[in-house]
Coordinates of C-alpha atoms in Angstrom, one line a residue:
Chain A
X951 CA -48.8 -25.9 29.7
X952 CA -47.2 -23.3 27.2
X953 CA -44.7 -25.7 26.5
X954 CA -47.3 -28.7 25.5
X955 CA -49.0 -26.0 24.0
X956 CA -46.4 -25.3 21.3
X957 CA -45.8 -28.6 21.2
X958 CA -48.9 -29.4 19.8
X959 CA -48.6 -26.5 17.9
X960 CA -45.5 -27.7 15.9
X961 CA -46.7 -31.2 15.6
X962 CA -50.1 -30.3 14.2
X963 CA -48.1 -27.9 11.5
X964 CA -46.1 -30.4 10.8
X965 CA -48.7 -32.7 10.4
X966 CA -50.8 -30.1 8.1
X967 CA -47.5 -30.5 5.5
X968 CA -46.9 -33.3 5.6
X969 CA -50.4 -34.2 4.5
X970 CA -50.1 -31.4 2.0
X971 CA -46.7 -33.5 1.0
X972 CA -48.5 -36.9 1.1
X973 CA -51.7 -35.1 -1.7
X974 CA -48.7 -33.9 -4.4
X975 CA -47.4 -37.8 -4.3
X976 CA -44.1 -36.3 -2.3
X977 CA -41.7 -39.3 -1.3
X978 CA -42.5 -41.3 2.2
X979 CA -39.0 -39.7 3.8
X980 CA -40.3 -36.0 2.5
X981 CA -44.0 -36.6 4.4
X982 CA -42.5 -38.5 7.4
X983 CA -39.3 -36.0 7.6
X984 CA -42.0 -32.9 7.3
X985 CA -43.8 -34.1 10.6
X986 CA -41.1 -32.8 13.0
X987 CA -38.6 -30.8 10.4
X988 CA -41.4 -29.5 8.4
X989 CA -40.1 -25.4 8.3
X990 CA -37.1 -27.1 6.2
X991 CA -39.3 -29.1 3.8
X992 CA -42.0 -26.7 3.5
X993 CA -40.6 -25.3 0.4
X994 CA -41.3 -28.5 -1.5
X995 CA -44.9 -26.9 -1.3
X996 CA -43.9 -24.5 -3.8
X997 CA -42.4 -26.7 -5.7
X998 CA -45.4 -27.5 -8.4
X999 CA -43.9 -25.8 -11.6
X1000 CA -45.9 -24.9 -14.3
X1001 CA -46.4 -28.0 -16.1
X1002 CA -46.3 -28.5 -20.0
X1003 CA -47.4 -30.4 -22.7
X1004 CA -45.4 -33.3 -22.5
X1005 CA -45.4 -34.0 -18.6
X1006 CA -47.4 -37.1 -18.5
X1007 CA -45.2 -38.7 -21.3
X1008 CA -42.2 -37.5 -19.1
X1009 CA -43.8 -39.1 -15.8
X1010 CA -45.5 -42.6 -17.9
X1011 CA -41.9 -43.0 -19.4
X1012 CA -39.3 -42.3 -16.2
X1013 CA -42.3 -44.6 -13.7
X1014 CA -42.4 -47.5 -16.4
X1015 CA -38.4 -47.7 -16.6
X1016 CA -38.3 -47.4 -12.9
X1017 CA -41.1 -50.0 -12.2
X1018 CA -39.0 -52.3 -14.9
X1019 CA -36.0 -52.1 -13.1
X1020 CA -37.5 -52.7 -9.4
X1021 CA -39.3 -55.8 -11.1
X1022 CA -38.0 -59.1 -9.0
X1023 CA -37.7 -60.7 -12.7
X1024 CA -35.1 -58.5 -13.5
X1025 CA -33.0 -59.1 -11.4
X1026 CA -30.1 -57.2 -9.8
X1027 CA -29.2 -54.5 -12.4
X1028 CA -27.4 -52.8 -9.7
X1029 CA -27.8 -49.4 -10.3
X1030 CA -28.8 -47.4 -7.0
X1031 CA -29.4 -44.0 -8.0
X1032 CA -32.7 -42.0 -9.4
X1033 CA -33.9 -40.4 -11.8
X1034 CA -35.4 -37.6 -9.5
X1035 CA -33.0 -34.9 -10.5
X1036 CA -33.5 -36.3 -15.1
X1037 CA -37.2 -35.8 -14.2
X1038 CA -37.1 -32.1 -12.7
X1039 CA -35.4 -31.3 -15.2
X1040 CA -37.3 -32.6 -18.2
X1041 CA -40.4 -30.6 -16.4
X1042 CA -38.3 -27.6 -15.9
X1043 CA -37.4 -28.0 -19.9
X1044 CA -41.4 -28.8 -21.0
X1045 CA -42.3 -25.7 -18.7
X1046 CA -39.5 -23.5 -20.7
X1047 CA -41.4 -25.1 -23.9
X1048 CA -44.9 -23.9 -23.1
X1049 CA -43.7 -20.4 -22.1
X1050 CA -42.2 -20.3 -25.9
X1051 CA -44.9 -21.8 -27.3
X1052 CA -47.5 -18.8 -25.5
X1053 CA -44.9 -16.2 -26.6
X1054 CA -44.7 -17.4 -30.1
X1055 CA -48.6 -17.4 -30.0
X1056 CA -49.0 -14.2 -28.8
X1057 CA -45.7 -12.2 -31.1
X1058 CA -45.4 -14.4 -33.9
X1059 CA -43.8 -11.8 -36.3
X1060 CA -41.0 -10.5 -33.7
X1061 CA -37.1 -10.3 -35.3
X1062 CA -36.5 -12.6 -32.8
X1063 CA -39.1 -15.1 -33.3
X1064 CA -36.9 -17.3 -35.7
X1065 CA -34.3 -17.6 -33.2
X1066 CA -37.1 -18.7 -30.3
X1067 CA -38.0 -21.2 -33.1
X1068 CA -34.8 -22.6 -33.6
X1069 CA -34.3 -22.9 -29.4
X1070 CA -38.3 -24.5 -29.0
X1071 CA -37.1 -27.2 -31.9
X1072 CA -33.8 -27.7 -29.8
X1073 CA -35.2 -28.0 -26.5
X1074 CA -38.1 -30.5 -27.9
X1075 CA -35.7 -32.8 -29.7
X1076 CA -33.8 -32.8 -26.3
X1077 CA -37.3 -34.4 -24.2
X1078 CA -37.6 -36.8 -27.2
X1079 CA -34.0 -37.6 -27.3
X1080 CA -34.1 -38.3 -23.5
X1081 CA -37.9 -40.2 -24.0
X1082 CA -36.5 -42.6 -26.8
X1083 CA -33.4 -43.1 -24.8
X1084 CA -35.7 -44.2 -21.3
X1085 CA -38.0 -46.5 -23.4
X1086 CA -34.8 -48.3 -25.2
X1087 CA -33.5 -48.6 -21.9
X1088 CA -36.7 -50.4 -20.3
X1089 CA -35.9 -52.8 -23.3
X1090 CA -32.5 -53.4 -22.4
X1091 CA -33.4 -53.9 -18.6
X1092 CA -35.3 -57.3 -20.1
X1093 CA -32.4 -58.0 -21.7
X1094 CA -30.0 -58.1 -19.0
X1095 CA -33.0 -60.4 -17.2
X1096 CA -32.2 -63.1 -19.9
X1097 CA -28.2 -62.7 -20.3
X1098 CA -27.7 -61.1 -16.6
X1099 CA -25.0 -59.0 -17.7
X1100 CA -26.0 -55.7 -16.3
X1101 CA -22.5 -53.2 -16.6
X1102 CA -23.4 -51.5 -19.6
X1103 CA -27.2 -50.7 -18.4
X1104 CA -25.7 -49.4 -15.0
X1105 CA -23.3 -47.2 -17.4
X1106 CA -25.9 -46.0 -19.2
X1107 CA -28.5 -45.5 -16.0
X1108 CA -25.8 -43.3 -14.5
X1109 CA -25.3 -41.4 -17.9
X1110 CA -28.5 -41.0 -18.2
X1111 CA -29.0 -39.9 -14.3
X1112 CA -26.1 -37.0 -15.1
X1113 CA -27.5 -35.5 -18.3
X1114 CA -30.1 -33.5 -16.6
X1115 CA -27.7 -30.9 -15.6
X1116 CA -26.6 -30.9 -19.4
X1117 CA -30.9 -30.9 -20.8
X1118 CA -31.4 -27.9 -22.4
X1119 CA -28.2 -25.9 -22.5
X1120 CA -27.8 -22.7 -24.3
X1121 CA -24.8 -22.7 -26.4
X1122 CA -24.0 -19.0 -27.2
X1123 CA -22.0 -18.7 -30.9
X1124 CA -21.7 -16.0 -33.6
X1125 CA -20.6 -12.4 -33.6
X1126 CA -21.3 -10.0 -31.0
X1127 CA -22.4 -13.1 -28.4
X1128 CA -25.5 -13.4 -29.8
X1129 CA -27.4 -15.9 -28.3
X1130 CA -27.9 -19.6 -30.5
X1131 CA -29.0 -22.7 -29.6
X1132 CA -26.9 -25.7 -30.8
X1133 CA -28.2 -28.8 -29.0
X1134 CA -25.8 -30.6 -26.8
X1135 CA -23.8 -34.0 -29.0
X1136 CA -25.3 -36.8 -28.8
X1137 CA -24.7 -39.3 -25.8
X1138 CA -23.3 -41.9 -28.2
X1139 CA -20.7 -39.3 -29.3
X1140 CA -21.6 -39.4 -32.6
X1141 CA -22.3 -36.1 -34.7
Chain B
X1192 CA -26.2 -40.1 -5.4
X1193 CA -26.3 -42.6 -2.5
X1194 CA -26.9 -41.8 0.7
X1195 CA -22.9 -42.0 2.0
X1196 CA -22.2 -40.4 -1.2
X1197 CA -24.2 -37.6 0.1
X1198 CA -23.0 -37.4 3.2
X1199 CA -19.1 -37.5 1.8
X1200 CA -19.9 -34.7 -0.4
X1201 CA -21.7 -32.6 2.5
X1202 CA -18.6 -33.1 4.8
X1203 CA -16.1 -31.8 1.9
X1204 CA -18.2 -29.8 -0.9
X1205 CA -21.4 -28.3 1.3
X1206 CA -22.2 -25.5 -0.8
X1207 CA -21.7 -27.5 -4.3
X1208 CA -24.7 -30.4 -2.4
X1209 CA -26.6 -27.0 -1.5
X1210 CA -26.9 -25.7 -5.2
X1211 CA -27.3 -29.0 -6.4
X1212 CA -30.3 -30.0 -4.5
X1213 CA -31.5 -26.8 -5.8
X1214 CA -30.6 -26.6 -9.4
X1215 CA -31.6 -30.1 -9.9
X1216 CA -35.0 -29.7 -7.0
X1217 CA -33.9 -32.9 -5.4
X1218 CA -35.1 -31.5 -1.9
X1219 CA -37.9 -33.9 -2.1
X1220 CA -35.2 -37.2 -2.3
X1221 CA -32.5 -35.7 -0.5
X1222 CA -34.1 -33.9 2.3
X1223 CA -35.0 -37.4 4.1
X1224 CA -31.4 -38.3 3.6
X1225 CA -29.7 -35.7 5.4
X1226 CA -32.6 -35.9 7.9
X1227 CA -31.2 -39.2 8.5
X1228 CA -27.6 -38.6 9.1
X1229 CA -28.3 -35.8 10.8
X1230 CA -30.3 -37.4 13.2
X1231 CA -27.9 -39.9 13.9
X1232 CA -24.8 -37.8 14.0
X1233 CA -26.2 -36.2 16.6
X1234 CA -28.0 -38.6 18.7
X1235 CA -24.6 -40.7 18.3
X1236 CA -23.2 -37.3 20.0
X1237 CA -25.3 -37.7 22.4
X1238 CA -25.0 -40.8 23.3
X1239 CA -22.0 -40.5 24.2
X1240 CA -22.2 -37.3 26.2
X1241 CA -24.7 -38.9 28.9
X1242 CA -23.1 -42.3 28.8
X1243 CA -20.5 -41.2 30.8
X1244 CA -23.0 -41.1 33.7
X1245 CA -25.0 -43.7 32.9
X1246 CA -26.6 -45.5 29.5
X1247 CA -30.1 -44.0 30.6
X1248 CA -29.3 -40.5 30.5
X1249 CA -26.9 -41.4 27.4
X1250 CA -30.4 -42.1 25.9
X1251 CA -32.0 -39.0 26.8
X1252 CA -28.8 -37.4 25.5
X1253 CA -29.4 -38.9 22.2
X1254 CA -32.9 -38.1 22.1
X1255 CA -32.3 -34.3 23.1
X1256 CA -29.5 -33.6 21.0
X1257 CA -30.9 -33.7 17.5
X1258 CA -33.4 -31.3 18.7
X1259 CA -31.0 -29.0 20.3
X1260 CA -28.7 -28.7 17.3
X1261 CA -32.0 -28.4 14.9
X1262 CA -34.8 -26.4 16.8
X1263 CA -33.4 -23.1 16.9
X1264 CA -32.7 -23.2 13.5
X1265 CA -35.8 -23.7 12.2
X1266 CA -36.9 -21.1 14.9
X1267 CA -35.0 -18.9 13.4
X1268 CA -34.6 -19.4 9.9
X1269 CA -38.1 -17.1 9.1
X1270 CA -36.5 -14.1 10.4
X1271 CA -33.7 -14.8 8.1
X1272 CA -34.8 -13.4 4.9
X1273 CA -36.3 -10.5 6.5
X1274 CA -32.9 -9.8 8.2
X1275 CA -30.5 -10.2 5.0
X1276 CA -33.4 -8.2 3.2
X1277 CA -32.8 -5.1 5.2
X1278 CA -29.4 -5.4 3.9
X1279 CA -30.3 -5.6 0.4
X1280 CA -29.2 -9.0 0.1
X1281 CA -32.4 -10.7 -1.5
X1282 CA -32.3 -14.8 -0.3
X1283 CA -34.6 -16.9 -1.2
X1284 CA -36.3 -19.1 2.2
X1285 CA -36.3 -21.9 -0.1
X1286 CA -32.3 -21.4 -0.3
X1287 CA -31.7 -21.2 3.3
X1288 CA -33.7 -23.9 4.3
X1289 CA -31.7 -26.4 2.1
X1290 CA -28.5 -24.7 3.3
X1291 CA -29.8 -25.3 7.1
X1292 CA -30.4 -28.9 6.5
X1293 CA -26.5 -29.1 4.7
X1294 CA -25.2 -27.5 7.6
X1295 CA -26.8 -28.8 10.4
X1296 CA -26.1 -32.2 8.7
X1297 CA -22.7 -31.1 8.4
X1298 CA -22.4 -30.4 11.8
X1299 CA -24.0 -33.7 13.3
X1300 CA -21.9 -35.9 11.4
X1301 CA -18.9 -33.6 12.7
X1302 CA -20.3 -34.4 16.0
X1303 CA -20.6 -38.1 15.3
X1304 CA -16.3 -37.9 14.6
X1305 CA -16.3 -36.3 17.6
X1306 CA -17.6 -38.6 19.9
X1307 CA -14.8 -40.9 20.3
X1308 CA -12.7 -38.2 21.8
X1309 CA -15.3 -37.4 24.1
X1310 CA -15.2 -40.9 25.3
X1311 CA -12.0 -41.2 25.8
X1312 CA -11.2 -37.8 27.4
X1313 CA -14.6 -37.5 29.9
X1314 CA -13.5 -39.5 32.4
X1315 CA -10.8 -37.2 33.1
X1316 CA -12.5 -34.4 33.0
X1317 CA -14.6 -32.8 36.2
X1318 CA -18.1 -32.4 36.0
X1319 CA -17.8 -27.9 35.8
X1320 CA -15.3 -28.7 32.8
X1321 CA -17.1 -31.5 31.4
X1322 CA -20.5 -28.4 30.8
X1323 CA -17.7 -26.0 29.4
X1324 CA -15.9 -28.6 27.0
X1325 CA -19.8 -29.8 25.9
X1326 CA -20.2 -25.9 25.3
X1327 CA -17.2 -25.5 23.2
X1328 CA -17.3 -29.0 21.3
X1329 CA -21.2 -27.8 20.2
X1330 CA -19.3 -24.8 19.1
X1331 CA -16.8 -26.2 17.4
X1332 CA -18.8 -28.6 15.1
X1333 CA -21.4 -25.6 15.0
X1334 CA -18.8 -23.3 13.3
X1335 CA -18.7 -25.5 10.0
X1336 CA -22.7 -25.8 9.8
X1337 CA -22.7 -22.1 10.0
X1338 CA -20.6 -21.4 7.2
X1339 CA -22.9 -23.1 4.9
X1340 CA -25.7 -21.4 5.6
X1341 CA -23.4 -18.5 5.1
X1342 CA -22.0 -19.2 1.8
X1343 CA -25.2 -19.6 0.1
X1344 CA -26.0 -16.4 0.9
X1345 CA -25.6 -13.8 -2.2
X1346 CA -22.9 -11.9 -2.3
X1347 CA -23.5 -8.2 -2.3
X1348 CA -26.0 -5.6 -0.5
X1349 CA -24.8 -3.1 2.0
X1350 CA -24.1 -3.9 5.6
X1351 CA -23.6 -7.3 5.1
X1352 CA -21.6 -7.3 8.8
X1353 CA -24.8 -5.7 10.5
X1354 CA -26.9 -9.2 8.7
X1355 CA -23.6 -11.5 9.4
X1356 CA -23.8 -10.5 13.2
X1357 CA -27.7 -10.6 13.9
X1358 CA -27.9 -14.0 11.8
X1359 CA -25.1 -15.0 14.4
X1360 CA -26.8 -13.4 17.5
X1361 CA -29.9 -15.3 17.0
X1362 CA -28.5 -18.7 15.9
X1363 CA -26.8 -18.9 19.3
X1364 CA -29.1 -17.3 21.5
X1365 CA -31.6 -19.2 20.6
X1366 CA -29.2 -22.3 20.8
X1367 CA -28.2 -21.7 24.1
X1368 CA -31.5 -21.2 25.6
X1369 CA -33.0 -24.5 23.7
X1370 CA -29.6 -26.0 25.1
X1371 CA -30.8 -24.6 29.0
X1372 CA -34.4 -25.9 28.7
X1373 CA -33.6 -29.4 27.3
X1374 CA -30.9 -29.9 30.1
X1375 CA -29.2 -31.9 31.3
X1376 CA -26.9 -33.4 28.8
X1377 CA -24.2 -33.7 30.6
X1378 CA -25.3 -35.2 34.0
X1379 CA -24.0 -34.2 37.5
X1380 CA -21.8 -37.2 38.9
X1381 CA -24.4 -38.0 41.9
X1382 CA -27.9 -36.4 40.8
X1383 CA -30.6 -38.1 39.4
X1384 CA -31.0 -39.1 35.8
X1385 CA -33.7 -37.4 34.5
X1386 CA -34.8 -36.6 30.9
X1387 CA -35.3 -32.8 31.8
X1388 CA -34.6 -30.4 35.0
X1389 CA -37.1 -28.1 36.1
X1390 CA -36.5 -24.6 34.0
X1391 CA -34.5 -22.5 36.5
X1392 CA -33.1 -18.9 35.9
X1393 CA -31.6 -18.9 32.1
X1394 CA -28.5 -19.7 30.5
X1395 CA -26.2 -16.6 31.0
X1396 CA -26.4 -17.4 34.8
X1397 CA -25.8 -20.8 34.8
X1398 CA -22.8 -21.3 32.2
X1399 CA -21.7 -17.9 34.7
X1400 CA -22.2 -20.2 37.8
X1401 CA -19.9 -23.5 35.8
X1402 CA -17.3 -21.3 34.3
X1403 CA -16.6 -20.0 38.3
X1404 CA -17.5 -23.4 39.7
X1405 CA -14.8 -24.6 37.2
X1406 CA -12.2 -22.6 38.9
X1407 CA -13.5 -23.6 42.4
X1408 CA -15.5 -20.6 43.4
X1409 CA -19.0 -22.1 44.5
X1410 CA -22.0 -20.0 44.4
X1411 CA -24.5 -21.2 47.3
X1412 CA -26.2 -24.5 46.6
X1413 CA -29.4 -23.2 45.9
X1414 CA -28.1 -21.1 43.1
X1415 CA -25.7 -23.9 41.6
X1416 CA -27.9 -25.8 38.8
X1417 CA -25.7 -26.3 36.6
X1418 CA -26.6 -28.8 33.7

C-alpha cells in the first residue's frame, strides 16, 4: 500500500508539471517526458525569462519561417535542426535590452551611460540583423519550392541555427581592457 | 543537432552537451531526446539480461531497468545542492538536473554497447556469478554517468572530498536498494518468472548471501533469495 501510495504520489507530481509544461506551450516530448522524469524537467518551470520589447516579433518571425519550411508545398529543404537554441537567445538578448533601457531610464547622466548606449544600439541591430535575416530566408524557402534546389538555404538554416551562441557578444578593446562593444561581422563576411 | 548527433556528442563530449543545453536553454528540445536514448539504452540492457532465461522476464528486464538506473537519481538529486552547499560549492538544481539526464543517458547507451557481451558470455556464466557480473557491469557503465554529474560541479569550496563521498554514498545506496526491490533481473535458472519478488531482508544481505553462494558456501534455503 505504501508503495502504490508513492506511486500515485510521483505520477500525480508529474502530472501537475507536466500540465504546468503543457500551459507555457513547452514541447509534446518536454510534457510527456515530465510525467514520469519530471524532477529532471522541472527546471523548465523556471525557465520564463523576463521578456522584452521585441519578443513577439522574435516569436511571429522564428514560427512563420518554421511554419514555411514544414509547408508540404515546399518541399524537402532538408534541413533537420531548430531554431530553439537562435530563439533563447534572441530573448535572452531583448531581456539584456529592457534591463538597459530601465537603467538608462532611471541614471541617464552616469559617465558610463554613453558606453551602455553604444552596447543597447549594438545589441538591437543584432535582433534586427537576425529578424531581416529570418524573413529573407522564409522568401528564399518559396524559392527553392519553384527551382528545388535547397543547398544554400540548408547552409544558411544551419548558419543561422549557430549564430546564437555568437548574438550579442562583448568585444572588449582599448586601453586598460575597458569594456566596448563592437558588433560581431556580418554573416556575409563583408565589413 | 539531431538526435544521434546528440547522442555521439554525449558518449564523447558530456560536459560540452551539459553547458550547452544550458547556455543555449535547449532543455525543453533536448531533454525528450536524451529521455529517449536513455530509455532504450537501458531497456536494450535489459533485455538482454532477462533473456537469457526466458523473453518474458527479458521483458520485465527491459521495463525495470530504465527505472533502476533513473529512480534513485532523481531521488536524490534534491539533496544535492544542499549537500555541495555545506561545502561552499554553490550548484545550481537546474545544472545538476541536466547533468543527471547527460549522464544517465550516458550510461544507458554504455549499457546498450554492452549488451552483446552479455549475450554472448551469460550462458557461461552460473547463476551466483551471473548477479555479481550484473552488479559490476551496472557499475561499470555507472562510473562514466557519474563523472558527468561530477564535472559540472564548480570547482572550489572547502571539503570538496566530504561532498564527493556523500554524493557517492547516496547515488549507490539508493541504487542498490531500488536495484533489491525491483528484483529480479537476472532470473534464477528454475524459478518462476515473475515481474517482482516479494521484498525480503535488503540488499547488503543478499549480494552477502550470492558473493558466498558464488564460491559454493550455501546459506540455508530459506535465507537464499538471491535476485
Amino acid at each position: 500500500m505504501v508503495t502504490l501510495g508513492l506511486l500515485a504520489g510521483w505520477l500525480l507530481a508529474g502530472l501537475l508539471v507536466a500540465a504546468l509544461l503543457a500551459r507555457r506551450s513547452a514541447p509534446a516530448g518536454a510534457v510527456l517526458g515530465a510525467l514520469v522524469a519530471w524532477p529532471l524537467l522541472v527546471p523548465l518551470l523556471g525557465e520564463r525569462a523576463a521578456r522584452g520589447t521585441h519578443g513577439e516579433r522574435i516569436d511571429r518571425a522564428l514560427d512563420e519561417l518554421l511554419a514555411t519550411l514544414a509547408d508540404p508545398a515546399a518541399g524537402d529543404v532538408g534541413f533537420s535542426g531548430d531554431l530553439t537554441g537562435l530563439r533563447a537567445a534572441l530573448h535572452r538578448l531583448d531581456a539584456r535590452l529592457a534591463l538597459v533601457d530601465k537603467l538608462l531610464a532611471e541614471q541617464p547622466d552616469t559617465p558610463s551611460a554613453a558606453a551602455l548606449h553604444d552596447a543597447r544600439a549594438a545589441a538591437l541591430a543584432d535582433i534586427e540583423r537576425v529578424l531581416a535575416e529570418v524573413a529573407e530566408l522564409r522568401v528564399q524557402v518559396g524559392l527553392v519550392a519553384l527551382a528545388g534546389d535547397g543547398a544554400a538555404l540548408r547552409s544558411r538554416l544551419r548558419e543561422l541555427s549557430a549564430r546564437a551562441a555568437a548574438l550579442g557578444e562583448v568585444h572588449v578593446h582599448g586601453r586598460d581592457g575597458d569594456v566596448a562593444v563592437r558588433p560581431p561581422p556580418p554573416a556575409d563576411g563583408r565589413g | 543537432m539531431s538526435g544521434l548527433t546528440l547522442i555521439a556528442e554525449v558518449l564523447r563530449r558530456p560536459a560540452q552537451v551539459v553547458e550547452r543545453i544550458e547556455r543555449e536553454g535547449t532543455l525543453a528540445v533536448d531533454g525528450p531526446r536524451l529521455l529517449a536514448a536513455f530509455a532504450g539504452g537501458a531497456a536494450l540492457f535489459g533485455f538482454v539480461i532477462g533473456m537469457d532465461r526466458s523473453p518474458l522476464q527479458g521483458m520485465f528486464a527491459a521495463l525495470k531497468l530504465p527505472v533502476l538506473l533513473l529512480l534513485p537519481l532523481m531521488l536524490v538529486l534534491p539533496a544535492l545542492p544542499a549537500l555541495w552547499r555545506a561545502c561552499d560549492v554553490e550548484v545550481a538544481y537546474g545544472r545538476l538536473a541536466v547533468a543527471s539526464l547527460v549522464g544517465a543517458t550516458r550510461a544507458a547507451v554504455l549499457a546498450a554497447a554492452a549488451a552483446p557481451v552479455w549475450w554472448l558470455a551469460a550462458p557461461l556464466l552460473d547463476y551466483h556469478v551471473a548477479v555479481l557480473a550484473f552488479a559490476g557491469a551496472l557499475a561499470a557503465v555507472g562510473a562514466p554517468g557519474l563523472w558527468v554529474v561530477g564535472e559540472a560541479i564548480p570547482a572550489g569550496g572547502r571539503d570538496r572530498w566530504l561532498a564527493r563521498v556523500g554524493t557517492l554514498a547516496f547515488l549507490g545506496l539508493a541504487t542498490m536498494q531500488t536495484g533489491w526491490m525491483l528484483r529480479p533481473f537476472v532470473a534464477r535458472p528454475h524459478g518462476e518468472v515473475v515481474l517482482f519478488r516479494t521484498v525480503e531482508q535488503d540488499v547488503f544481505q543478499s549480494l552477502g548471501t550470492t558473493a558466498r553462494s558464488s564460491v559454493g558456501v550455501y546459506d540455508t534455503p530459506s535465507e537464499d533469495t538471491g535476485w
